[in-house]
Amino acid sequence: MIAYLSGVVREVREGSAVVVAGGVGYEVQCPAGMLARLRPGEAAEFSTRFIVREDAQLLFGFPDADHLKLFDLLTSVSGVGPKLALALLSAMPLSALAAGLLGSDVKLLSSVSGVGKKTAERLALELSGKVPEHLAASGGAAGSTRQARVSSTAGHDAVDALLALGFREAQVRAAVAELLGADPEASADTLIRKALGRLR
């Protein structure tokens, strides 16, 4: 099993990166947020999960053990494979996803492409008591991410306006929640302006 990989990024592709370690190039599938930070020619480290199937051998890489832990929890749910787990981790910050699972936020989970209502309900049911609570605070909006999302009128107004512009719900809710975590008194206009800077 490959549990950790350290090497030099040779190429960044859509959905994966090629990393050279010991003269061998490994294709590592990563969450979108991590891929966006990788640069060819620079060193990178990954916490990894190596999955062997009849038709493929797949290597998934993550920036830290917390992302890997949540990936393993997601793939432990029936009907959730590694590709769908990666899509969930790519759709929003780790803290927002963990908070959504802990709070059984089916609407948030089902807003991710490929996640239907039944799958979202299964995720909420099976993982609400298994996700470590510290993961929901790992994004810096300690514990307030989900509260901000459901209790602020300005937040609701900002979410509605951003959805009307065509942005994906999971990304919109995560962005607005993080902004409210940093400034609970922010107006809808401020939230929309700052969120647009993150979403575009």
PDB file of C-alpha atoms in Angstrom:
ATOM      1  CA  MET A   1       0.000   0.000   0.000  1.00  0.00           C
ATOM      2  CA  ILE A   2       1.160   3.528  -0.795  1.00  0.00           C
ATOM      3  CA  ALA A   3       0.337   5.664   2.268  1.00  0.00           C
ATOM      4  CA  TYR A   4       2.451   8.737   1.497  1.00  0.00           C
ATOM      5  CA  LEU A   5       4.065  10.255  -1.581  1.00  0.00           C
ATOM      6  CA  SER A   6       6.640  13.024  -1.863  1.00  0.00           C
ATOM      7  CA  GLY A   7       8.023  14.174  -5.186  1.00  0.00           C
ATOM      8  CA  VAL A   8       8.162  16.820  -7.878  1.00  0.00           C
ATOM      9  CA  VAL A   9       5.087  17.778  -9.864  1.00  0.00           C
ATOM     10  CA  ARG A  10       5.699  17.080 -13.536  1.00  0.00           C
ATOM     11  CA  GLU A  11       2.246  17.868 -14.905  1.00  0.00           C
ATOM     12  CA  VAL A  12      -1.131  19.064 -13.658  1.00  0.00           C
ATOM     13  CA  ARG A  13      -4.085  17.558 -15.508  1.00  0.00           C
ATOM     14  CA  GLU A  14      -7.830  17.880 -15.164  1.00  0.00           C
ATOM     15  CA  GLY A  15      -8.578  15.916 -12.016  1.00  0.00           C
ATOM     16  CA  SER A  16      -5.054  14.622 -11.416  1.00  0.00           C
ATOM     17  CA  ALA A  17      -1.349  15.414 -11.300  1.00  0.00           C
ATOM     18  CA  VAL A  18       1.721  13.478 -12.393  1.00  0.00           C
ATOM     19  CA  VAL A  19       4.292  13.388  -9.600  1.00  0.00           C
ATOM     20  CA  VAL A  20       7.823  12.057 -10.094  1.00  0.00           C
ATOM     21  CA  ALA A  21       9.347  10.223  -7.129  1.00  0.00           C
ATOM     22  CA  GLY A  22      12.394   7.978  -7.362  1.00  0.00           C
ATOM     23  CA  GLY A  23      12.407   8.218 -11.149  1.00  0.00           C
ATOM     24  CA  VAL A  24       8.817   6.968 -11.426  1.00  0.00           C
ATOM     25  CA  GLY A  25       5.857   9.125 -12.469  1.00  0.00           C
ATOM     26  CA  TYR A  26       2.711   8.556 -10.405  1.00  0.00           C
ATOM     27  CA  GLU A  27      -0.693   9.819 -11.513  1.00  0.00           C
ATOM     28  CA  VAL A  28      -2.383  11.136  -8.378  1.00  0.00           C
ATOM     29  CA  GLN A  29      -6.062  12.070  -8.364  1.00  0.00           C
ATOM     30  CA  CYS A  30      -6.654  14.989  -5.998  1.00  0.00           C
ATOM     31  CA  PRO A  31      -9.418  17.309  -4.777  1.00  0.00           C
ATOM     32  CA  ALA A  32      -9.817  20.404  -6.958  1.00  0.00           C
ATOM     33  CA  GLY A  33      -8.560  22.723  -4.237  1.00  0.00           C
ATOM     34  CA  MET A  34      -5.265  20.868  -3.973  1.00  0.00           C
ATOM     35  CA  LEU A  35      -4.798  20.643  -7.734  1.00  0.00           C
ATOM     36  CA  ALA A  36      -5.201  24.410  -7.993  1.00  0.00           C
ATOM     37  CA  ARG A  37      -2.191  24.877  -5.705  1.00  0.00           C
ATOM     38  CA  LEU A  38       0.149  22.449  -7.483  1.00  0.00           C
ATOM     39  CA  ARG A  39       2.741  23.860  -9.891  1.00  0.00           C
ATOM     40  CA  PRO A  40       4.937  21.900 -12.355  1.00  0.00           C
ATOM     41  CA  GLY A  41       8.525  21.776 -11.163  1.00  0.00           C
ATOM     42  CA  GLU A  42       7.631  22.286  -7.497  1.00  0.00           C
ATOM     43  CA  ALA A  43       7.856  19.706  -4.717  1.00  0.00           C
ATOM     44  CA  ALA A  44       4.641  18.334  -3.241  1.00  0.00           C
ATOM     45  CA  GLU A  45       3.600  15.905  -0.516  1.00  0.00           C
ATOM     46  CA  PHE A  46       0.471  13.768  -0.378  1.00  0.00           C
ATOM     47  CA  SER A  47      -1.335  11.591   2.120  1.00  0.00           C
ATOM     48  CA  THR A  48      -2.520   8.845  -0.195  1.00  0.00           C
ATOM     49  CA  ARG A  49      -4.974   6.015  -0.613  1.00  0.00           C
ATOM     50  CA  PHE A  50      -4.143   3.301  -3.165  1.00  0.00           C
ATOM     51  CA  ILE A  51      -7.197   1.481  -4.514  1.00  0.00           C
ATOM     52  CA  VAL A  52      -6.905  -1.673  -6.618  1.00  0.00           C
ATOM     53  CA  ARG A  53      -9.818  -2.819  -8.779  1.00  0.00           C
ATOM     54  CA  GLU A  54     -10.128  -5.491 -11.425  1.00  0.00           C
ATOM     55  CA  ASP A  55      -9.843  -2.921 -14.205  1.00  0.00           C
ATOM     56  CA  ALA A  56      -7.625  -0.249 -12.649  1.00  0.00           C
ATOM     57  CA  GLN A  57      -5.139   0.753  -9.966  1.00  0.00           C
ATOM     58  CA  LEU A  58      -5.941   4.224  -8.657  1.00  0.00           C
ATOM     59  CA  LEU A  59      -3.901   6.522  -6.433  1.00  0.00           C
ATOM     60  CA  PHE A  60      -5.706   9.337  -4.606  1.00  0.00           C
ATOM     61  CA  GLY A  61      -3.748  12.102  -2.912  1.00  0.00           C
ATOM     62  CA  PHE A  62      -4.697  14.622  -0.236  1.00  0.00           C
ATOM     63  CA  PRO A  63      -3.006  17.588   1.435  1.00  0.00           C
ATOM     64  CA  ASP A  64      -3.271  16.125   4.939  1.00  0.00           C
ATOM     65  CA  ALA A  65      -4.537  13.263   7.078  1.00  0.00           C
ATOM     66  CA  ASP A  66      -7.865  15.027   7.773  1.00  0.00           C
ATOM     67  CA  HIS A  67      -8.818  15.042   4.086  1.00  0.00           C
ATOM     68  CA  LEU A  68      -7.805  11.392   3.812  1.00  0.00           C
ATOM     69  CA  LYS A  69      -9.868  10.510   6.893  1.00  0.00           C
ATOM     70  CA  LEU A  70     -12.986  12.104   5.415  1.00  0.00           C
ATOM     71  CA  PHE A  71     -12.341  10.406   2.060  1.00  0.00           C
ATOM     72  CA  ASP A  72     -12.194   7.032   3.817  1.00  0.00           C
ATOM     73  CA  LEU A  73     -15.416   7.769   5.711  1.00  0.00           C
ATOM     74  CA  LEU A  74     -17.210   8.812   2.528  1.00  0.00           C
ATOM     75  CA  THR A  75     -16.157   5.690   0.639  1.00  0.00           C
ATOM     76  CA  SER A  76     -17.315   3.506   3.541  1.00  0.00           C
ATOM     77  CA  VAL A  77     -20.914   4.406   2.644  1.00  0.00           C
ATOM     78  CA  SER A  78     -22.679   2.050   0.242  1.00  0.00           C
ATOM     79  CA  GLY A  79     -22.990   3.577  -3.213  1.00  0.00           C
ATOM     80  CA  VAL A  80     -20.210   6.127  -2.694  1.00  0.00           C
ATOM     81  CA  GLY A  81     -17.100   5.261  -4.666  1.00  0.00           C
ATOM     82  CA  PRO A  82     -13.770   7.078  -4.675  1.00  0.00           C
ATOM     83  CA  LYS A  83     -14.747   9.290  -7.642  1.00  0.00           C
ATOM     84  CA  LEU A  84     -17.888  10.547  -5.888  1.00  0.00           C
ATOM     85  CA  ALA A  85     -16.006  11.014  -2.616  1.00  0.00           C
ATOM     86  CA  LEU A  86     -13.450  13.101  -4.491  1.00  0.00           C
ATOM     87  CA  ALA A  87     -16.255  15.161  -6.060  1.00  0.00           C
ATOM     88  CA  LEU A  88     -17.622  15.919  -2.582  1.00  0.00           C
ATOM     89  CA  LEU A  89     -14.186  16.959  -1.323  1.00  0.00           C
ATOM     90  CA  SER A  90     -13.717  19.126  -4.432  1.00  0.00           C
ATOM     91  CA  ALA A  91     -17.073  20.889  -4.175  1.00  0.00           C
ATOM     92  CA  MET A  92     -16.477  22.704  -0.888  1.00  0.00           C
ATOM     93  CA  PRO A  93     -13.939  23.271   1.901  1.00  0.00           C
ATOM     94  CA  LEU A  94     -13.276  20.345   4.241  1.00  0.00           C
ATOM     95  CA  SER A  95     -14.857  22.188   7.179  1.00  0.00           C
ATOM     96  CA  ALA A  96     -18.087  22.868   5.269  1.00  0.00           C
ATOM     97  CA  LEU A  97     -18.400  19.249   4.132  1.00  0.00           C
ATOM     98  CA  ALA A  98     -17.708  17.927   7.628  1.00  0.00           C
ATOM     99  CA  ALA A  99     -20.251  20.345   9.112  1.00  0.00           C
ATOM    100  CA  GLY A 100     -22.805  19.279   6.519  1.00  0.00           C
ATOM    101  CA  LEU A 101     -22.309  15.621   7.404  1.00  0.00           C
ATOM    102  CA  LEU A 102     -22.395  16.250  11.156  1.00  0.00           C
ATOM    103  CA  GLY A 103     -25.552  18.320  10.782  1.00  0.00           C
ATOM    104  CA  SER A 104     -27.207  15.908   8.324  1.00  0.00           C
ATOM    105  CA  ASP A 105     -27.538  18.744   5.797  1.00  0.00           C
ATOM    106  CA  VAL A 106     -29.082  16.723   2.977  1.00  0.00           C
ATOM    107  CA  LYS A 107     -29.732  19.836   0.876  1.00  0.00           C
ATOM    108  CA  LEU A 108     -26.062  20.819   0.920  1.00  0.00           C
ATOM    109  CA  LEU A 109     -24.838  17.297   0.172  1.00  0.00           C
ATOM    110  CA  SER A 110     -27.310  16.728  -2.665  1.00  0.00           C
ATOM    111  CA  SER A 111     -26.281  19.999  -4.313  1.00  0.00           C
ATOM    112  CA  VAL A 112     -22.973  18.372  -5.326  1.00  0.00           C
ATOM    113  CA  SER A 113     -22.953  17.050  -8.882  1.00  0.00           C
ATOM    114  CA  GLY A 114     -23.517  13.282  -8.895  1.00  0.00           C
ATOM    115  CA  VAL A 115     -25.015  13.132  -5.404  1.00  0.00           C
ATOM    116  CA  GLY A 116     -28.728  12.351  -5.508  1.00  0.00           C
ATOM    117  CA  LYS A 117     -31.133  12.860  -2.634  1.00  0.00           C
ATOM    118  CA  LYS A 118     -31.055   9.199  -1.595  1.00  0.00           C
ATOM    119  CA  THR A 119     -27.255   9.141  -1.539  1.00  0.00           C
ATOM    120  CA  ALA A 120     -27.189  12.408   0.432  1.00  0.00           C
ATOM    121  CA  GLU A 121     -29.641  10.953   2.953  1.00  0.00           C
ATOM    122  CA  ARG A 122     -27.513   7.811   3.267  1.00  0.00           C
ATOM    123  CA  LEU A 123     -24.379   9.896   3.828  1.00  0.00           C
ATOM    124  CA  ALA A 124     -26.126  11.966   6.489  1.00  0.00           C
ATOM    125  CA  LEU A 125     -27.545   8.910   8.229  1.00  0.00           C
ATOM    126  CA  GLU A 126     -24.356   6.849   8.286  1.00  0.00           C
ATOM    127  CA  LEU A 127     -21.746   9.552   8.895  1.00  0.00           C
ATOM    128  CA  SER A 128     -23.432  12.104  11.158  1.00  0.00           C
ATOM    129  CA  GLY A 129     -22.056  10.275  14.192  1.00  0.00           C
ATOM    130  CA  LYS A 130     -18.728   9.226  12.711  1.00  0.00           C
ATOM    131  CA  VAL A 131     -17.154  12.454  11.426  1.00  0.00           C
ATOM    132  CA  PRO A 132     -14.689  13.865  13.996  1.00  0.00           C
ATOM    133  CA  GLU A 133     -16.030  17.216  15.185  1.00  0.00           C
ATOM    134  CA  HIS A 134     -12.660  18.941  14.838  1.00  0.00           C
ATOM    135  CA  LEU A 135     -12.920  18.551  11.051  1.00  0.00           C
ATOM    136  CA  ALA A 136     -15.880  20.936  10.998  1.00  0.00           C
ATOM    137  CA  ALA A 137     -13.716  23.598  12.609  1.00  0.00           C
ATOM    138  CA  SER A 138     -10.619  22.983  10.490  1.00  0.00           C
ATOM    139  CA  GLY A 139     -11.426  25.792   8.078  1.00  0.00           C
ATOM    140  CA  GLY A 140     -11.062  28.458  10.743  1.00  0.00           C
ATOM    141  CA  ALA A 141     -14.755  29.219  11.237  1.00  0.00           C
ATOM    142  CA  ALA A 142     -14.702  27.098  14.352  1.00  0.00           C
ATOM    143  CA  GLY A 143     -18.030  25.444  14.797  1.00  0.00           C
ATOM    144  CA  SER A 144     -19.901  28.451  13.409  1.00  0.00           C
ATOM    145  CA  THR A 145     -19.911  27.443   9.747  1.00  0.00           C
ATOM    146  CA  ARG A 146     -23.195  25.606   9.790  1.00  0.00           C
ATOM    147  CA  GLN A 147     -24.871  28.022  12.248  1.00  0.00           C
ATOM    148  CA  ALA A 148     -23.947  30.965  10.031  1.00  0.00           C
ATOM    149  CA  ARG A 149     -25.407  29.225   7.041  1.00  0.00           C
ATOM    150  CA  VAL A 150     -28.847  28.685   8.600  1.00  0.00           C
ATOM    151  CA  SER A 151     -29.322  31.650  10.939  1.00  0.00           C
ATOM    152  CA  SER A 152     -28.329  34.799   9.039  1.00  0.00           C
ATOM    153  CA  THR A 153     -30.891  36.666   6.955  1.00  0.00           C
ATOM    154  CA  ALA A 154     -28.104  38.429   5.082  1.00  0.00           C
ATOM    155  CA  GLY A 155     -26.533  35.037   4.417  1.00  0.00           C
ATOM    156  CA  HIS A 156     -29.755  33.646   2.985  1.00  0.00           C
ATOM    157  CA  ASP A 157     -30.185  36.726   0.787  1.00  0.00           C
ATOM    158  CA  ALA A 158     -26.605  36.440  -0.463  1.00  0.00           C
ATOM    159  CA  VAL A 159     -27.013  32.739  -1.216  1.00  0.00           C
ATOM    160  CA  ASP A 160     -30.223  33.365  -3.169  1.00  0.00           C
ATOM    161  CA  ALA A 161     -28.597  36.133  -5.209  1.00  0.00           C
ATOM    162  CA  LEU A 162     -25.521  34.054  -6.025  1.00  0.00           C
ATOM    163  CA  LEU A 163     -27.614  31.046  -7.004  1.00  0.00           C
ATOM    164  CA  ALA A 164     -29.558  33.288  -9.368  1.00  0.00           C
ATOM    165  CA  LEU A 165     -26.239  34.106 -11.068  1.00  0.00           C
ATOM    166  CA  GLY A 166     -25.753  30.414 -11.845  1.00  0.00           C
ATOM    167  CA  PHE A 167     -23.158  29.334  -9.285  1.00  0.00           C
ATOM    168  CA  ARG A 168     -23.360  25.833  -7.765  1.00  0.00           C
ATOM    169  CA  GLU A 169     -25.222  25.676  -4.465  1.00  0.00           C
ATOM    170  CA  ALA A 170     -22.574  23.724  -2.555  1.00  0.00           C
ATOM    171  CA  GLN A 171     -19.859  26.223  -3.461  1.00  0.00           C
ATOM    172  CA  VAL A 172     -22.106  29.226  -2.773  1.00  0.00           C
ATOM    173  CA  ARG A 173     -23.171  28.005   0.661  1.00  0.00           C
ATOM    174  CA  ALA A 174     -19.610  27.125   1.639  1.00  0.00           C
ATOM    175  CA  ALA A 175     -18.267  30.531   0.554  1.00  0.00           C
ATOM    176  CA  VAL A 176     -21.002  32.507   2.309  1.00  0.00           C
ATOM    177  CA  ALA A 177     -20.684  30.391   5.468  1.00  0.00           C
ATOM    178  CA  GLU A 178     -16.942  31.027   5.683  1.00  0.00           C
ATOM    179  CA  LEU A 179     -17.430  34.769   5.153  1.00  0.00           C
ATOM    180  CA  LEU A 180     -20.083  34.880   7.888  1.00  0.00           C
ATOM    181  CA  GLY A 181     -17.787  32.902  10.172  1.00  0.00           C
ATOM    182  CA  ALA A 182     -15.210  35.676   9.820  1.00  0.00           C
ATOM    183  CA  ASP A 183     -17.760  38.530  10.000  1.00  0.00           C
ATOM    184  CA  PRO A 184     -21.193  37.512  11.389  1.00  0.00           C
ATOM    185  CA  GLU A 185     -22.519  41.065  10.946  1.00  0.00           C
ATOM    186  CA  ALA A 186     -21.676  41.344   7.237  1.00  0.00           C
ATOM    187  CA  SER A 187     -24.427  42.699   4.999  1.00  0.00           C
ATOM    188  CA  ALA A 188     -25.819  40.784   2.057  1.00  0.00           C
ATOM    189  CA  ASP A 189     -24.124  43.201  -0.368  1.00  0.00           C
ATOM    190  CA  THR A 190     -20.744  42.654   1.287  1.00  0.00           C
ATOM    191  CA  LEU A 191     -21.200  38.897   1.301  1.00  0.00           C
ATOM    192  CA  ILE A 192     -22.156  38.851  -2.379  1.00  0.00           C
ATOM    193  CA  ARG A 193     -19.190  41.014  -3.384  1.00  0.00           C
ATOM    194  CA  LYS A 194     -16.658  38.985  -1.418  1.00  0.00           C
ATOM    195  CA  ALA A 195     -18.153  35.649  -2.431  1.00  0.00           C
ATOM    196  CA  LEU A 196     -17.986  36.622  -6.100  1.00  0.00           C
ATOM    197  CA  GLY A 197     -14.255  37.191  -5.650  1.00  0.00           C
ATOM    198  CA  ARG A 198     -13.894  33.615  -4.410  1.00  0.00           C
ATOM    199  CA  LEU A 199     -16.237  31.928  -6.847  1.00  0.00           C
ATOM    200  CA  ARG A 200     -14.966  33.468 -10.066  1.00  0.00           C
TER     201      ARG A 200
END
